[in-house]
PDB file of C-alpha atoms in Angstrom:
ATOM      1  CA  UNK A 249       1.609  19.298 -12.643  1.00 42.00           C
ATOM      2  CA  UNK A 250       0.450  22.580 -10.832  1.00 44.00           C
ATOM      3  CA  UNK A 251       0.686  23.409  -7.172  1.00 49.00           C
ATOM      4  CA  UNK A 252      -2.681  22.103  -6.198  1.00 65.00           C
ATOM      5  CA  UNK A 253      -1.341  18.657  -7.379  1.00 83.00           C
ATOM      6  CA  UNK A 254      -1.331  16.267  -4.328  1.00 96.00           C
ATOM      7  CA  UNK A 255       0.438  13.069  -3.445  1.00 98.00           C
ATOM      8  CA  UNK A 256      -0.226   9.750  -3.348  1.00 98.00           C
ATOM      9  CA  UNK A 257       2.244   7.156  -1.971  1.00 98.00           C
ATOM     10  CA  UNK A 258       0.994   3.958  -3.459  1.00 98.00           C
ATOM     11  CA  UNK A 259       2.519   1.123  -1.660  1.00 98.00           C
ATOM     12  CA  UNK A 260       2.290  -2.966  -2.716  1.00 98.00           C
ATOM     13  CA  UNK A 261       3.106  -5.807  -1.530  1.00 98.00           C
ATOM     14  CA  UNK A 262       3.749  -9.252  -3.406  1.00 97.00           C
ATOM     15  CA  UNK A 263       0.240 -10.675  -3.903  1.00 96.00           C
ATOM     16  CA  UNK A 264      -1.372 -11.184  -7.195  1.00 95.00           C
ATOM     17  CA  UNK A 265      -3.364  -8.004  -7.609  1.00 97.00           C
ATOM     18  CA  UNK A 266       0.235  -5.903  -7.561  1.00 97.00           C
ATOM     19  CA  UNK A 267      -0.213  -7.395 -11.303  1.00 97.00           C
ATOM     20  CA  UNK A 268      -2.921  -4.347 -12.130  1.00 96.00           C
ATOM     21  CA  UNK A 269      -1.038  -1.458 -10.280  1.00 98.00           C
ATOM     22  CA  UNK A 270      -0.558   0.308 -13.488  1.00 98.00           C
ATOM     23  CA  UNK A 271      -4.141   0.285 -13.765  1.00 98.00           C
ATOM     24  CA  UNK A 272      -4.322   1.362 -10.811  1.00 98.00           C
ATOM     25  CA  UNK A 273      -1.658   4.497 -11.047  1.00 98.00           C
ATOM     26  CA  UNK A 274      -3.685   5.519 -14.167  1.00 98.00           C
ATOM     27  CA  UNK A 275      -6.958   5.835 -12.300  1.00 98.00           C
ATOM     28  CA  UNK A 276      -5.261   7.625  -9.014  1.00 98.00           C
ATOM     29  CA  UNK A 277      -3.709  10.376 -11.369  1.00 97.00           C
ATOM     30  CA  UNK A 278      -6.996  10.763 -13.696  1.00 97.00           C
ATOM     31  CA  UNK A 279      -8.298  11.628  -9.863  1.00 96.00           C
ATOM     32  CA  UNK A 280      -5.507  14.227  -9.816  1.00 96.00           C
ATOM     33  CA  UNK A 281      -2.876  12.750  -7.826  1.00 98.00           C
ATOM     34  CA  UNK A 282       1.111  12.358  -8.157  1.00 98.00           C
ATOM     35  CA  UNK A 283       1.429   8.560  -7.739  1.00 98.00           C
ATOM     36  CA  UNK A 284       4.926   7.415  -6.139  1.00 98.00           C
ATOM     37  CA  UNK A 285       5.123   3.638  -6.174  1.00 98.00           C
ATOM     38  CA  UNK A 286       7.047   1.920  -3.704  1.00 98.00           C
ATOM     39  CA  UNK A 287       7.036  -2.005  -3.553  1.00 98.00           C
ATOM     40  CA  UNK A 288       7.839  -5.020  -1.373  1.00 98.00           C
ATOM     41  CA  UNK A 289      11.599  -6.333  -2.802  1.00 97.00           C
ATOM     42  CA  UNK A 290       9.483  -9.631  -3.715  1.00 98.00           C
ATOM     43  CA  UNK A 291       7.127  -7.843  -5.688  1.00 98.00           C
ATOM     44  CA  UNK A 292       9.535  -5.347  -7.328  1.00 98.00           C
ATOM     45  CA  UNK A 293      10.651  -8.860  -8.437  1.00 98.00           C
ATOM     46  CA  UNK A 294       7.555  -9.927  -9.547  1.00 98.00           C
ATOM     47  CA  UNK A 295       6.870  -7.061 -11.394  1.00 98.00           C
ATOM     48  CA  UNK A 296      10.911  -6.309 -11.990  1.00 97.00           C
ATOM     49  CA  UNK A 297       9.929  -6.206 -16.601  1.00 97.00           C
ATOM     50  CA  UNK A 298       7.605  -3.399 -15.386  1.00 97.00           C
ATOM     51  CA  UNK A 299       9.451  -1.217 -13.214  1.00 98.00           C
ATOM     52  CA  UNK A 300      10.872   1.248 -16.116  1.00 98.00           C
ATOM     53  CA  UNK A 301       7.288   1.465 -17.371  1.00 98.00           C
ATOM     54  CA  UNK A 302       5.676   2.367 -14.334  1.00 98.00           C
ATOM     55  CA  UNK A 303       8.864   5.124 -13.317  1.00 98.00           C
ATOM     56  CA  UNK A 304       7.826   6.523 -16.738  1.00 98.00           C
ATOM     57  CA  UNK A 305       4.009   6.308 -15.621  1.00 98.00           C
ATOM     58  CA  UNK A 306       4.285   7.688 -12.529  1.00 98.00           C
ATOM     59  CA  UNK A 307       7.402   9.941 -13.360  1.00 98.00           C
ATOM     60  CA  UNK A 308       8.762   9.157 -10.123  1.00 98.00           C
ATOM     61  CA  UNK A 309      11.730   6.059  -9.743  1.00 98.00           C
ATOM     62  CA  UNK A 310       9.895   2.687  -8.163  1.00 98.00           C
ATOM     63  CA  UNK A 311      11.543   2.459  -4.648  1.00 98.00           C
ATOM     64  CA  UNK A 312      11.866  -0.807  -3.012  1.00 97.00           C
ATOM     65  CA  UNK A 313      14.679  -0.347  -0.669  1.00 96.00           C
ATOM     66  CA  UNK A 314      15.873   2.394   1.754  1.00 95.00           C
ATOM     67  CA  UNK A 315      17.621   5.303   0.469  1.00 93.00           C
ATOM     68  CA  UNK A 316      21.679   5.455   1.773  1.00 94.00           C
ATOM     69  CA  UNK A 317      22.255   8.227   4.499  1.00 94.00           C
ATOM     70  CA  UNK A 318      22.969  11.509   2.720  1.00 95.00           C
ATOM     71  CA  UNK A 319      21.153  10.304  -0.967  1.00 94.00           C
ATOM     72  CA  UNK A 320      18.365  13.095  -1.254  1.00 93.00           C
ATOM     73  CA  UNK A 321      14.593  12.002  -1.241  1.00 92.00           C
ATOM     74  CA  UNK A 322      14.031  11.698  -4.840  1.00 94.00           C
ATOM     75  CA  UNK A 323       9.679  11.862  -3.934  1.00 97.00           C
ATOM     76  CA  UNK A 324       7.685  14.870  -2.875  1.00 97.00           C
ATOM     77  CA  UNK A 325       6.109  14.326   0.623  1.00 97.00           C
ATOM     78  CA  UNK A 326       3.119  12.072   0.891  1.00 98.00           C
ATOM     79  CA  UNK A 327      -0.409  13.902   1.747  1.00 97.00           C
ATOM     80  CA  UNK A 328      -1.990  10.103   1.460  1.00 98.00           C
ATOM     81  CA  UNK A 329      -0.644   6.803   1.809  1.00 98.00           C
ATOM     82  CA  UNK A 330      -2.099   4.464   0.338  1.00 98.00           C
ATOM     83  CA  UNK A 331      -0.740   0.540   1.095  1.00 98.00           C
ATOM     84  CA  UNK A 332      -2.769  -2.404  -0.769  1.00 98.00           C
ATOM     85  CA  UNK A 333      -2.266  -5.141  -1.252  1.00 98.00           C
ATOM     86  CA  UNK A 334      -1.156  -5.546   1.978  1.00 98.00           C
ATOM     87  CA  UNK A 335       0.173  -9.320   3.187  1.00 97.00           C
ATOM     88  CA  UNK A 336       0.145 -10.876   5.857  1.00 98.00           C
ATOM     89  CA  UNK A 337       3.429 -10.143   6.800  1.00 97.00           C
ATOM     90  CA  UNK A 338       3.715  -6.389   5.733  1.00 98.00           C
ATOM     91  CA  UNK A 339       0.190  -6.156   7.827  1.00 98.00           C
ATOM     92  CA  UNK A 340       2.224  -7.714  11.212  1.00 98.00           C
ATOM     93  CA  UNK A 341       5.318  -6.025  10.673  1.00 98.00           C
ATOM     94  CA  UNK A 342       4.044  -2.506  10.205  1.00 98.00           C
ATOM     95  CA  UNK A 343       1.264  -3.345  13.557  1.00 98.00           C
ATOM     96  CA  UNK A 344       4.153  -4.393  15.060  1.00 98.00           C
ATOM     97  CA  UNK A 345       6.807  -1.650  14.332  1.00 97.00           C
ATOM     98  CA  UNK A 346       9.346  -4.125  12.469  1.00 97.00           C
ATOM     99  CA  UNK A 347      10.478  -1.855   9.845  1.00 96.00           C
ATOM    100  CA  UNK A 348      12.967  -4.113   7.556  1.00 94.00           C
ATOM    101  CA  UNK A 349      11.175  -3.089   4.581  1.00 96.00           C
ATOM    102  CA  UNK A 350      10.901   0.251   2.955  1.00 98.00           C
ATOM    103  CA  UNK A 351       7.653   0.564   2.526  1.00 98.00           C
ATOM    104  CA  UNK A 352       6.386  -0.791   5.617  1.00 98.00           C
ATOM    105  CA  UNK A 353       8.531   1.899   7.603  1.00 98.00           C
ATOM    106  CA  UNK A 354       7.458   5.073   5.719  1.00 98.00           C
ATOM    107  CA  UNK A 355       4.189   3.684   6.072  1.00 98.00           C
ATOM    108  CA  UNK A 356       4.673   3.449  10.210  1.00 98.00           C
ATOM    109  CA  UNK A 357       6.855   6.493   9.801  1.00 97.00           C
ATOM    110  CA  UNK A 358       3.423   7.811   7.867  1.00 98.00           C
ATOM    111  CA  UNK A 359       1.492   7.420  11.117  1.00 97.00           C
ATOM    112  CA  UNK A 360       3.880   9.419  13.723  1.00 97.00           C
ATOM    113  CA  UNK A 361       3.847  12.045  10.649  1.00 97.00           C
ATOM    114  CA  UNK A 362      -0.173  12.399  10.619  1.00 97.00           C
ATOM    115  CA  UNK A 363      -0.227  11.184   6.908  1.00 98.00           C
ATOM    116  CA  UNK A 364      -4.107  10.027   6.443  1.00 98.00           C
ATOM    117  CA  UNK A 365      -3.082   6.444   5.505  1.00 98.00           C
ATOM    118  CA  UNK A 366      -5.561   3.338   4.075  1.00 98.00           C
ATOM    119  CA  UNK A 367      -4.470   0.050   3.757  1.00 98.00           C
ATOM    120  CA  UNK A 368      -5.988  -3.434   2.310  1.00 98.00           C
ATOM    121  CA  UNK A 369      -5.241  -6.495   3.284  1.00 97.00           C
ATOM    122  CA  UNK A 370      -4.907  -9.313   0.824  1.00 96.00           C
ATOM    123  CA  UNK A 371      -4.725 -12.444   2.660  1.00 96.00           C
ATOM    124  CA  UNK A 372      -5.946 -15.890   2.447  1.00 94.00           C
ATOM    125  CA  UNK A 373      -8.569 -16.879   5.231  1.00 94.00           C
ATOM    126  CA  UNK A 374      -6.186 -19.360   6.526  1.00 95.00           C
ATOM    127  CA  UNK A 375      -3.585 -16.270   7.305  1.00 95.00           C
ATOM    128  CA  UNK A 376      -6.872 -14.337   8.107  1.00 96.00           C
ATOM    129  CA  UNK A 377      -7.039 -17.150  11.366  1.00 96.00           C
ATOM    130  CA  UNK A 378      -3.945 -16.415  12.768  1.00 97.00           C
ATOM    131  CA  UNK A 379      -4.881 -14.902  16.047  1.00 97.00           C
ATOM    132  CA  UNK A 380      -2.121 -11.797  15.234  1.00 98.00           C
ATOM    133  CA  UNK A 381      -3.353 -10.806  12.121  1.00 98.00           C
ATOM    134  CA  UNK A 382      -6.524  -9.512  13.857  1.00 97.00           C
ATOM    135  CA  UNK A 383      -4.288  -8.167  16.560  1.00 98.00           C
ATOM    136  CA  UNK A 384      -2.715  -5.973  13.938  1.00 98.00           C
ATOM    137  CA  UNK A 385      -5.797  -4.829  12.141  1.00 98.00           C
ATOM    138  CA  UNK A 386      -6.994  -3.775  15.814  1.00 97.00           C
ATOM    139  CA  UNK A 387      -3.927  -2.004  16.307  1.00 98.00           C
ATOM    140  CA  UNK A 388      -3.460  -0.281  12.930  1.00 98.00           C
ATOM    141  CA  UNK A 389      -6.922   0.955  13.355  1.00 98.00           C
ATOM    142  CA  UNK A 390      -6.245   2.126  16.732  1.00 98.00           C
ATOM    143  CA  UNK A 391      -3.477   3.975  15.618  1.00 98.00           C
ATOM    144  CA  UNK A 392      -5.903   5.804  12.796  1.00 97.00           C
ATOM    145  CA  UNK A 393      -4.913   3.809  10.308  1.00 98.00           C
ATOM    146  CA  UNK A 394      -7.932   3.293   7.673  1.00 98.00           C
ATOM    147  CA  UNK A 395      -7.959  -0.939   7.412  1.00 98.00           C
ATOM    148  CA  UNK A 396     -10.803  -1.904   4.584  1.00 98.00           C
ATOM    149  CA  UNK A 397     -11.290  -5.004   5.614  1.00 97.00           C
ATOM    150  CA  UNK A 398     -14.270  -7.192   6.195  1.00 91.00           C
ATOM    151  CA  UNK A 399     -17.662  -6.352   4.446  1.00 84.00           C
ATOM    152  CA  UNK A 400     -16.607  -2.980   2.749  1.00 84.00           C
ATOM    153  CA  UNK A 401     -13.046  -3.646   1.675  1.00 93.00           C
ATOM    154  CA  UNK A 402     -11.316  -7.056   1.174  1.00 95.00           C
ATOM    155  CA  UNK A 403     -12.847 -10.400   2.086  1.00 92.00           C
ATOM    156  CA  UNK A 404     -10.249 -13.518   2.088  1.00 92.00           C
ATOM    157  CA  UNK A 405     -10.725 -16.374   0.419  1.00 88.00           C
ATOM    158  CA  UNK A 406      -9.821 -19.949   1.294  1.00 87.00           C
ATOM    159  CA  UNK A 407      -6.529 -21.093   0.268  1.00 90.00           C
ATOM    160  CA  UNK A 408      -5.323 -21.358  -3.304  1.00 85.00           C
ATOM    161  CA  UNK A 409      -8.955 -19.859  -4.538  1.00 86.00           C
ATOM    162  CA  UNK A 410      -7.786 -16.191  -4.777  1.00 79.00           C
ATOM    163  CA  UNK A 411      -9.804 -14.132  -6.984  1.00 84.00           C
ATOM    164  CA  UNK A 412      -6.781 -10.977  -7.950  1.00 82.00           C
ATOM    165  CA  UNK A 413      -9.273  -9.531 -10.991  1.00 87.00           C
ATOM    166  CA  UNK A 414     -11.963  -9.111  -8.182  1.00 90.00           C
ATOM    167  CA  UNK A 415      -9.266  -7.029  -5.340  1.00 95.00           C
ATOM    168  CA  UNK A 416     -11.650  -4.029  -4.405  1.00 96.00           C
ATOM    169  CA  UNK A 417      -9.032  -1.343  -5.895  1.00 97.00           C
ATOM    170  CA  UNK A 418     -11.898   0.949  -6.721  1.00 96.00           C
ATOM    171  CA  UNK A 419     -12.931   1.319  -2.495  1.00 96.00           C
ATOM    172  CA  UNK A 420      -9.715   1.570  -1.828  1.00 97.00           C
ATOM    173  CA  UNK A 421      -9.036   4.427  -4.389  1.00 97.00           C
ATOM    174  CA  UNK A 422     -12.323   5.831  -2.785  1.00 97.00           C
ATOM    175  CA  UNK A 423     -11.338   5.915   0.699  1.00 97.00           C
ATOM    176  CA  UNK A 424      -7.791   7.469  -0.182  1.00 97.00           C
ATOM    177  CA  UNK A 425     -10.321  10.337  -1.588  1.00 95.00           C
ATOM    178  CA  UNK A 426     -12.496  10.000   1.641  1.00 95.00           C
ATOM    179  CA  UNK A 427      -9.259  10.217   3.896  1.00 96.00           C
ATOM    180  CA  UNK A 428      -7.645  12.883   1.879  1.00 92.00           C
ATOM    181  CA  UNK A 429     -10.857  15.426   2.001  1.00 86.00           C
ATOM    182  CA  UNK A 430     -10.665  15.344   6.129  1.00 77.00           C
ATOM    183  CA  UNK A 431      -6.416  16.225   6.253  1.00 66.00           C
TER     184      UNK A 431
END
């Protein structure tokens, strides 16, 4: 990779499109960017036959978990952070500065830092009706963070009718691009 090479932290949670992330990886570095992919411990579990594959893809290790004081950072630094699919939870905990999870605190880490950062929901429109999951898309927007959601990004679906083939990864790939030109 040369110099000019920039970074992409791609971070997932556990919700069925986390199935086509390799698809995903391959697009983001045919774009020219270093892809480090960190995941939700429940989807590094649901994906846990992958993992070696996608380290190999990426050339990066798959983080799910906090590194131990004193371990060195085995990624570059981020210049975009890019976190879809997003639950509901990883949405309200990052909005909400609860930082149990990895990739939810380099992502609120990411905002302190100035790291242009997009994220996409992927919710159910029951979760979508929960009066703080609007409350957290209002404040991670507040706080710059790039939410597609609504018209031009995700769109729930009722309950149990999730469509994972049709996740919008190609606007979200696009905005990281968008987000990335103006850092």
């Amino acid at each position: 990779m040369t110099s000019t090479t920039r970074t992409l932290y791609l971070f997932g949670s556990a919700a069925p499109p986390i199935f086509d992330v390799a698809k995903v990886i391959e697009t983001a570095q045919a774009d020219g960017w270093d892809v480090c992919l960190g995941l939700s411990p429940t989807a590094a579990r649901w994906i846990d036959e992958n993992l070696d594959g996608l380290a190999a893809l990426t050339g990066h290790p798959v983080r799910s978990e906090y590194k131990l004081p004193g371990e060195p950072d085995v990624w570059p630094k981020a210049d975009v952070i890019l976190f879809a699919p997003a639950t509901f939870n990883s949405i309200n905990s990052w909005a909400l500065g609860i930082t149990s999870s990895f990739i939810v605190g380099v992502a609120a880490e990411g905002i302190g830092k100035g790291i242009p950062t997009v994220t996409m929901p992927c919710v159910n429109a029951a979760y979508a009706q929960h009066r703080q999951f609007g409350r957290s898309v209002t404040e991670l927007r507040e706080q710059g963070v790039t939410v597609l959601y609504g018209e031009r990004g995700f769109v729930p679906n009722p309950p149990g009718s999730g469509k994972p083939k049709a996740y919008p990864w190609d606007a979200a790939l696009a905005s990281v691009k968008q987000v990335s030109t103006k850092a």
